[in-house]
Short mmCIF file of C-alpha atoms in Angstrom, two decimals:
data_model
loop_
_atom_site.label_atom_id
_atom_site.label_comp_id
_atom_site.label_asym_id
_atom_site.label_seq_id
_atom_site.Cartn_x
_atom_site.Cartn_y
_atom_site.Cartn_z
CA UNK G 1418 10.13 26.62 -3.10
CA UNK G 1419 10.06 27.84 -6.72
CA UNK G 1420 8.23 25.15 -8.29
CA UNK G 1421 6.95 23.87 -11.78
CA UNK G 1422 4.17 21.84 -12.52
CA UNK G 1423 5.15 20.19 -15.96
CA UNK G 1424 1.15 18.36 -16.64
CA UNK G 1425 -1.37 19.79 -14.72
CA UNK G 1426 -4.20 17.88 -17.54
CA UNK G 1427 -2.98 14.51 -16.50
CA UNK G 1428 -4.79 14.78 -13.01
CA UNK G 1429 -7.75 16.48 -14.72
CA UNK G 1430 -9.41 20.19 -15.02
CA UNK G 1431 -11.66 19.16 -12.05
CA UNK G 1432 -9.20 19.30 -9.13
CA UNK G 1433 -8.26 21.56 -6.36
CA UNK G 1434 -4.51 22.23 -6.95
CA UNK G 1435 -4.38 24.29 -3.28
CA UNK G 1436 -3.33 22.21 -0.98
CA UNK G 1437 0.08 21.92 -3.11
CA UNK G 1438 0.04 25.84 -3.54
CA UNK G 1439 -0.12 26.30 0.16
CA UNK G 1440 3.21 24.27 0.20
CA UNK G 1441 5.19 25.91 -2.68
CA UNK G 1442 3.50 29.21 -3.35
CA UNK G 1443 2.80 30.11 -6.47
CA UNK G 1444 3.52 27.20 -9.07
CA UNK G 1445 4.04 28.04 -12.83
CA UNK G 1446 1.34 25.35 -14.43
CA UNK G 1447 1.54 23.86 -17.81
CA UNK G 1448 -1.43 21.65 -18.99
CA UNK G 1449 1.38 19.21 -20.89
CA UNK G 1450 4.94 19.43 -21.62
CA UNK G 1451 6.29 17.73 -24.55
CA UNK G 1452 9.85 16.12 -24.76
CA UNK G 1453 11.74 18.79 -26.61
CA UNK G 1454 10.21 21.46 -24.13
CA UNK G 1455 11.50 20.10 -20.72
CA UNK G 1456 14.70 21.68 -20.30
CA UNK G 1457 13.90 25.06 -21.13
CA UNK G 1458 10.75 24.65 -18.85
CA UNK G 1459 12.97 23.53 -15.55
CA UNK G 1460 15.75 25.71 -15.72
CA UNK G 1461 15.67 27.96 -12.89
CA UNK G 1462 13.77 25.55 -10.71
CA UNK G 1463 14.23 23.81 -7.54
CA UNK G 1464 11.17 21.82 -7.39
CA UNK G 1465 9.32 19.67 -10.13
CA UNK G 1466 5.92 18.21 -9.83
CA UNK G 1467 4.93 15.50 -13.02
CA UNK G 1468 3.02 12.89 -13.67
CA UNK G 1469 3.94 11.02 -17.04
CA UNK G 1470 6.84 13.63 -18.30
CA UNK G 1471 10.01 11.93 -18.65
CA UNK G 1472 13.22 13.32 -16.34
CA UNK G 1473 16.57 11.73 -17.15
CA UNK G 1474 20.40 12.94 -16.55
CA UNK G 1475 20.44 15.47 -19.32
CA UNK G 1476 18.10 17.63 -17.46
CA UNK G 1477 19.07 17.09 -14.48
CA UNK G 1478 22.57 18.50 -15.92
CA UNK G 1479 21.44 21.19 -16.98
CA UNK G 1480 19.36 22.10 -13.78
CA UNK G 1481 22.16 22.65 -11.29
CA UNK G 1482 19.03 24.30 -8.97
CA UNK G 1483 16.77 21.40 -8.74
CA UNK G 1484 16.27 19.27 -5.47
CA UNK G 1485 13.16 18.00 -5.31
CA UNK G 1486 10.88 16.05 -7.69
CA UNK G 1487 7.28 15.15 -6.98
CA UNK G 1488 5.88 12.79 -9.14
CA UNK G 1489 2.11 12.73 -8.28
CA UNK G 1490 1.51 9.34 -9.17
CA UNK G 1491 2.99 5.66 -8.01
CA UNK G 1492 4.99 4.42 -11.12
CA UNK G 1493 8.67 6.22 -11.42
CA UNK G 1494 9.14 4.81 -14.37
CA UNK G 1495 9.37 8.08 -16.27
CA UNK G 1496 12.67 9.05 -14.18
CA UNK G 1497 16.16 8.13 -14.47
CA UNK G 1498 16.69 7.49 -10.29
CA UNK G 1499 20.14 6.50 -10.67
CA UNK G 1500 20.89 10.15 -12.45
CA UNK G 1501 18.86 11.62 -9.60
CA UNK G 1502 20.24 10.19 -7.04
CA UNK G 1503 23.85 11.35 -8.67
CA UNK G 1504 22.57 14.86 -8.38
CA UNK G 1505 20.91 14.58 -4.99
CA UNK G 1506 17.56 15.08 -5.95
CA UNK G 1507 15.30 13.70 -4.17
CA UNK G 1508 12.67 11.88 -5.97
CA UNK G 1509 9.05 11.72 -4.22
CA UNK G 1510 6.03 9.66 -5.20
CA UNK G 1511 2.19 8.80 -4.05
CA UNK G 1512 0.87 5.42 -2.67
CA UNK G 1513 -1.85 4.15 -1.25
CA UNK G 1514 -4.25 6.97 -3.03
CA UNK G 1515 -6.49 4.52 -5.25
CA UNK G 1516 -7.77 1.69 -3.05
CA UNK G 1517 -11.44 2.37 -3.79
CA UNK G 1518 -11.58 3.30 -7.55
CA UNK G 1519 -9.06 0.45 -8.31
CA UNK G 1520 -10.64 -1.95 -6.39
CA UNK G 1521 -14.27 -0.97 -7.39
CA UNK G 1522 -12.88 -1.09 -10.89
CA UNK G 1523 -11.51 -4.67 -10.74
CA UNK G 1524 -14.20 -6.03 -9.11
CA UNK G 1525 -16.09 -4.45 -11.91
CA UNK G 1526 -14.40 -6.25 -14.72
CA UNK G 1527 -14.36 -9.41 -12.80
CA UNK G 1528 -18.37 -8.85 -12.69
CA UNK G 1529 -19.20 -8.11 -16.26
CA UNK G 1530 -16.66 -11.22 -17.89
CA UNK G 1531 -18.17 -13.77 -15.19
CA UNK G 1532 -21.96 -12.49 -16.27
CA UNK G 1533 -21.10 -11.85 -19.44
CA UNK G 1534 -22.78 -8.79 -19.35
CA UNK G 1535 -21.72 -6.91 -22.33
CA UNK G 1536 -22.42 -10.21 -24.76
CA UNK G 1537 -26.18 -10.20 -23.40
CA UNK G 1538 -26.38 -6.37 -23.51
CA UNK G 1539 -25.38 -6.60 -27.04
CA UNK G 1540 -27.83 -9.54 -27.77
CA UNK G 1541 -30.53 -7.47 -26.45
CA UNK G 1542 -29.85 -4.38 -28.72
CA UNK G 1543 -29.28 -6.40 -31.80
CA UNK G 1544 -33.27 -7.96 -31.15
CA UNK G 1545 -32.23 -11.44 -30.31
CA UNK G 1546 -34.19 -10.92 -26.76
CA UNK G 1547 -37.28 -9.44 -29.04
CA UNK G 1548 -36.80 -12.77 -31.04
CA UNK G 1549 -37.17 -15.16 -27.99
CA UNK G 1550 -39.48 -18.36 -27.62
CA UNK G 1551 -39.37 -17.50 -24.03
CA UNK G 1552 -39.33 -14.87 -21.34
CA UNK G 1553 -35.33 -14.66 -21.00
CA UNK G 1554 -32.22 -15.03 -23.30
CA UNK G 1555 -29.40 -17.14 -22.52
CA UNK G 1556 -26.44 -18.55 -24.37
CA UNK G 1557 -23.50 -17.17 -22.90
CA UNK G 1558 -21.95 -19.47 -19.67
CA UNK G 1559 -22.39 -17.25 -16.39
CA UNK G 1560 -19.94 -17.83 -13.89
CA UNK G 1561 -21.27 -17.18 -10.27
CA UNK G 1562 -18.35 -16.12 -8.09
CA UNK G 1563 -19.73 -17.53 -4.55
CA UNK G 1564 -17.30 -20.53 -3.97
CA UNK G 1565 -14.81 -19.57 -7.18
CA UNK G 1566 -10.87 -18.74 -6.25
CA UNK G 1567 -9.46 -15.58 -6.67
CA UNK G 1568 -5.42 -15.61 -6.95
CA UNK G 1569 -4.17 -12.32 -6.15
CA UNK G 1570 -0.37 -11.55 -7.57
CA UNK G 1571 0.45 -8.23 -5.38
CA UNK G 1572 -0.95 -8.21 -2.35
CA UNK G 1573 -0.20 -4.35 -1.42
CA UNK G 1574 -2.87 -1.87 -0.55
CA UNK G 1575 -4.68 -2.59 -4.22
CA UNK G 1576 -4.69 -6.12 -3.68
CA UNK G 1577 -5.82 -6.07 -0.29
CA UNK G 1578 -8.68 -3.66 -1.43
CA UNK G 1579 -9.95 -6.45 -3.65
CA UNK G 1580 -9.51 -8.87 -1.40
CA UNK G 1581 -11.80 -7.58 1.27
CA UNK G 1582 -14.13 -7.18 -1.68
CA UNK G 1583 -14.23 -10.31 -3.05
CA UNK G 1584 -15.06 -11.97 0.33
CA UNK G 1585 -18.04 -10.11 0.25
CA UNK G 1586 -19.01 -12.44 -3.29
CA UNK G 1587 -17.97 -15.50 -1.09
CA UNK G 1588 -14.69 -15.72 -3.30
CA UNK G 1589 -12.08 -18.20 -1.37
CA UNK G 1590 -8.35 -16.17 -1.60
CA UNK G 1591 -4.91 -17.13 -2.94
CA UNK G 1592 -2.03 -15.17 -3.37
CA UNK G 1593 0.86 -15.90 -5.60
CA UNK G 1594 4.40 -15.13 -4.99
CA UNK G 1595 5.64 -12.87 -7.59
CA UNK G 1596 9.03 -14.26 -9.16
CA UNK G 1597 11.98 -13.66 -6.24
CA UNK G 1598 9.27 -13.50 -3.99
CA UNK G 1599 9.03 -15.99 -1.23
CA UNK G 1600 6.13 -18.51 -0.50
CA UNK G 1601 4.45 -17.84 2.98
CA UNK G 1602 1.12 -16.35 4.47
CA UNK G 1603 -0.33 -13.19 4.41
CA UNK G 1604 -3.39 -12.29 6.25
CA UNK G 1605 -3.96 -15.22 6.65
CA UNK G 1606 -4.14 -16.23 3.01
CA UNK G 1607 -1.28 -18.61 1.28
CA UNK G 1608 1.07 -17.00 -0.82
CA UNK G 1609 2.55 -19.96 -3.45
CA UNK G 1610 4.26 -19.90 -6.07
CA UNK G 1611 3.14 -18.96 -9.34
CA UNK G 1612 3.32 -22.62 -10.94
CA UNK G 1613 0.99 -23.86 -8.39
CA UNK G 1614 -1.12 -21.24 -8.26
CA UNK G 1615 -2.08 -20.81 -11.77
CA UNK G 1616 -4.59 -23.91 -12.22
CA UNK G 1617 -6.31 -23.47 -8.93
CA UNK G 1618 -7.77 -20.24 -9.91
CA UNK G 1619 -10.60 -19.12 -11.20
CA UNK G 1620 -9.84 -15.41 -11.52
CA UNK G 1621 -5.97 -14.48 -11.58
CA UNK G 1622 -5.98 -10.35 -10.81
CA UNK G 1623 -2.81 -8.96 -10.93
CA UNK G 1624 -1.65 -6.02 -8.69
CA UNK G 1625 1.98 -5.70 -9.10
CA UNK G 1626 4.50 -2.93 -10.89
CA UNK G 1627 6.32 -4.19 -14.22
CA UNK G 1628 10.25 -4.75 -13.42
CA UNK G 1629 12.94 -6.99 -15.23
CA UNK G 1630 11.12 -9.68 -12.82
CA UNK G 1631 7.48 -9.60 -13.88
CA UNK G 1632 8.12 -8.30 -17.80
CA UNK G 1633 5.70 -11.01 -19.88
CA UNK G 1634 5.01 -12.94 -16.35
CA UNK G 1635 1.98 -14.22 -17.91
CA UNK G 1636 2.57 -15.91 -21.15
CA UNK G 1637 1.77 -18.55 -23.06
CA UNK G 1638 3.00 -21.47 -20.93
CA UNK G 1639 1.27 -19.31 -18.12
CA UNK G 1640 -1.85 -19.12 -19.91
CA UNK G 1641 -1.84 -23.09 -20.43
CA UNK G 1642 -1.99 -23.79 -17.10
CA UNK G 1643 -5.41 -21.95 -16.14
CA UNK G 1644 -8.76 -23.36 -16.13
CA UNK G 1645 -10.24 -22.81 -19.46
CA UNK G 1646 -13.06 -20.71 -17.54
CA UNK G 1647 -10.83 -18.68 -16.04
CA UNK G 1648 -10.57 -14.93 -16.41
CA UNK G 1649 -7.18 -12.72 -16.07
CA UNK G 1650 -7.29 -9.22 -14.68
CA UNK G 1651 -4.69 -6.45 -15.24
CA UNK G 1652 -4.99 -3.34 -13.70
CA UNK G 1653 -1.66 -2.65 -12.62
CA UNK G 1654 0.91 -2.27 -15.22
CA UNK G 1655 0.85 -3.14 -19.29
CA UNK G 1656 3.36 -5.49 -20.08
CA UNK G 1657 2.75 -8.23 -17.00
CA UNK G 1658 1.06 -10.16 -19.68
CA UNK G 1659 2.41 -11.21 -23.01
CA UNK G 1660 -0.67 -9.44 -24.97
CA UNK G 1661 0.20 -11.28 -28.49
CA UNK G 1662 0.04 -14.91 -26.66
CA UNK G 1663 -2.93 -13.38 -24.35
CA UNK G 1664 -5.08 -13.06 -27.34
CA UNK G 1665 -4.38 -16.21 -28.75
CA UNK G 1666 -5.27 -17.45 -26.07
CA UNK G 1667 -8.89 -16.16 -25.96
CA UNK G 1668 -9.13 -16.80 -29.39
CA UNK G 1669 -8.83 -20.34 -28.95
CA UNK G 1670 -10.71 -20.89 -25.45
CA UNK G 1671 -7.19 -21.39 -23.68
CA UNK G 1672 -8.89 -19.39 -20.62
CA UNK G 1673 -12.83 -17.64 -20.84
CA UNK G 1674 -12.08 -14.29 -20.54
CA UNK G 1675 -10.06 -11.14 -19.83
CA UNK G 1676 -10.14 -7.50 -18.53
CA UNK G 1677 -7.60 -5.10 -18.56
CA UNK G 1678 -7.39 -1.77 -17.47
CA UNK G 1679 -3.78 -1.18 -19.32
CA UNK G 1680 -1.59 -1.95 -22.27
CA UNK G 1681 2.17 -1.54 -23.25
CA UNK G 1682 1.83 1.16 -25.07
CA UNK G 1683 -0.49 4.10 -23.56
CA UNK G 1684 -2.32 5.46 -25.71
CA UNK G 1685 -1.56 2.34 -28.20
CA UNK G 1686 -1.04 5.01 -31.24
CA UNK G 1687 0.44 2.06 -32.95
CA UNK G 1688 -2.21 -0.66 -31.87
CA UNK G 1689 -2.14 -3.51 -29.69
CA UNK G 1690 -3.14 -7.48 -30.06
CA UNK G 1691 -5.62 -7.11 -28.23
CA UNK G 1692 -7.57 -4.20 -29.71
CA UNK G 1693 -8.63 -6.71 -32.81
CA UNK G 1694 -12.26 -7.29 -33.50
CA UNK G 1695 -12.19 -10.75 -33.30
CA UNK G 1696 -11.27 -11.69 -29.29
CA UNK G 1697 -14.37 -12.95 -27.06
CA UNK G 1698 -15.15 -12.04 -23.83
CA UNK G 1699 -12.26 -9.33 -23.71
CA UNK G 1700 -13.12 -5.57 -21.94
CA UNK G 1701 -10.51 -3.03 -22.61
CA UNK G 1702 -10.97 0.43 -20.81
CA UNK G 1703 -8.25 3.13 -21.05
CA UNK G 1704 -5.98 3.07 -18.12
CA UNK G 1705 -9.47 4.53 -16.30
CA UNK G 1706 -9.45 2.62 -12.92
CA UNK G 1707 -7.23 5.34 -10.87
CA UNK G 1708 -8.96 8.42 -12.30
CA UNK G 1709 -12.30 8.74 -9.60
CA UNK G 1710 -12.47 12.72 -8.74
CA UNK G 1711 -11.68 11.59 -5.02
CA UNK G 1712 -9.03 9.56 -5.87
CA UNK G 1713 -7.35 12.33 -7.83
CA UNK G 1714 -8.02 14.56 -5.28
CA UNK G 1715 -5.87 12.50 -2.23
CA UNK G 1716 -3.19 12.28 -4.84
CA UNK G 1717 -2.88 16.33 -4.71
CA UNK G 1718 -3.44 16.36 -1.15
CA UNK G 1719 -0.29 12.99 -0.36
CA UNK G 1720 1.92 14.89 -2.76
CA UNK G 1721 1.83 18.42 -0.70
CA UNK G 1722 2.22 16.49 2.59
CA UNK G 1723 5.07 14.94 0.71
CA UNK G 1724 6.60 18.29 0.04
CA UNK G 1725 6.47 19.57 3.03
CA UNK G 1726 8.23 16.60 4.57
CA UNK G 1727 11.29 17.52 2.71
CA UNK G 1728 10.81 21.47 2.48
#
């Protein structure tokens, strides 16, 4: 193979790229690749790895030698497939790499809204504790997650991972049937549709890529139909939830709170709803749930076994 690996950064400076040079021999490495750079960076290549560097029919045009395209991550978003597929490149991606860290993660957000823990972290740094009539501090509503539903939207390998792990908090399971998707059972658990599965829940987490399908799934006649205790989780893809009518929502106690892991725009350069000061019980962390060492590390070590299924 002569191969080029368009953004090296976007797995990190902390990972073993071997196992993929034991597949293609030496790779030519960039750190990042900007738009106006990526056809003068192909040509003369037959294999492309990337992560977020967009591919459409123009390069592949103009790179008569290319066959193979690994994108070491899930979302193919970033390439034109139809164009590929034209050309007869084959287009390769990574699954089932981030079980752990994205489960961990979720469960993590789901823990800190329902004990509010960032509220009575900052209580206690701004001396309200210290100001006490009593031993402890309360004020914000706990939610204890022993009994509580959990509707899962995407029951693949990430969903399943937080299933398993909210059974451990004694969380009762519901799946809901993505739009186009059928009702049924899975595991065991009900999978209904979306309608009736929205005010039965007391978490919603949703696990699912963005399509035509699930664009804005979550809106505001979505968001009217929760518990107003309920929290929303997104750490799949930005745009499942209609951010503008999500932080209206929080504003005025539609549902109790909300973690997300992604937005629409990555990094939101030109801000986002729900970046204001203003929105309660809201965590935010940047697109971080995928990005354990380990987890980075299996998706080097898929995408050369990938490779050399098709070398």
């Amino acid at each position: 193979m002569k191969a080029v690996f368009l953004d090296t950064a976007t797995l990190g400076q902390d990972i073993d790229l071997a196992p993929l040079e034991q597949v293609t021999g030496p790779m030519v490495k960039y750190d990042a690749t900007a738009r106006d750079q990526v056809a003068e960076r192909i040509r003369g290549f037959d294999t492309l790895l990337v992560n977020k560097v967009v591919l459409g029919r123009e390069h592949f045009e103009n790179c008569p030698e290319l066959k193979t395209i690994a994108v070491v991550a899930t979302g193919l978003n970033n390439i034109d497939l139809a164009a590929a597929k034209e050309h007869g490149i084959r287009v390769l991606n990574v699954t089932n790499y981030g079980r752990s860290t994205v489960a961990q993660h979720t469960m993590a957000l789901i823990l800190a809204l329902a004990t509010r823990l960032l509220d009575y972290d900052r209580d206690v740094r701004a001396g309200r504790w210290a100001e006490s009539d009593m031993f402890c501090l309360m004020g914000h509503p706990i939610m204890e997650l022993e009994g509580r539903t959990l509707g899962i939207v995407g029951y693949g390998d990430l969903g399943q991972g937080v299933a398993e792990r909210a059974r451990a908090f004694g969380m009762n399971i519901l799946l809901g049937a993505r739009p186009g998707q059928p009702a049924g059972e899975t595991d065991g658990y009900p999978r209904i549709p979306l309608d009736e599965l929205l005010p039965q829940v007391d978490v919603l987490s949703l696990h699912c890529l963005l399509t035509d399908e699930t664009r804005n799934m979550i809106s505001t006649r979505e968001l009217q139909m929760m518990k107003p205790d309920s929290l929303l989780i997104n750490t799949s893809r930005g745009g499942l939830v209609d951010e503008a009518a999500l932080a209206a929502a929080l504003r005025t106690g539609v549902i109790g709170g909300a973690g997300f892991d992604v937005l629409t725009e990555e990094p939101p350069r030109r801000g986002n709803p729900l970046l204001a000061g203003d929105i309660p019980n809201l965590i935010i962390t940047p697109h971080s749930a995928w990005a354990s060492r380990e987890a980075r590390q299996r998706i080097v070590e898929i995408t050369a076994r990938n490779l050399v299924s098709v070398a």
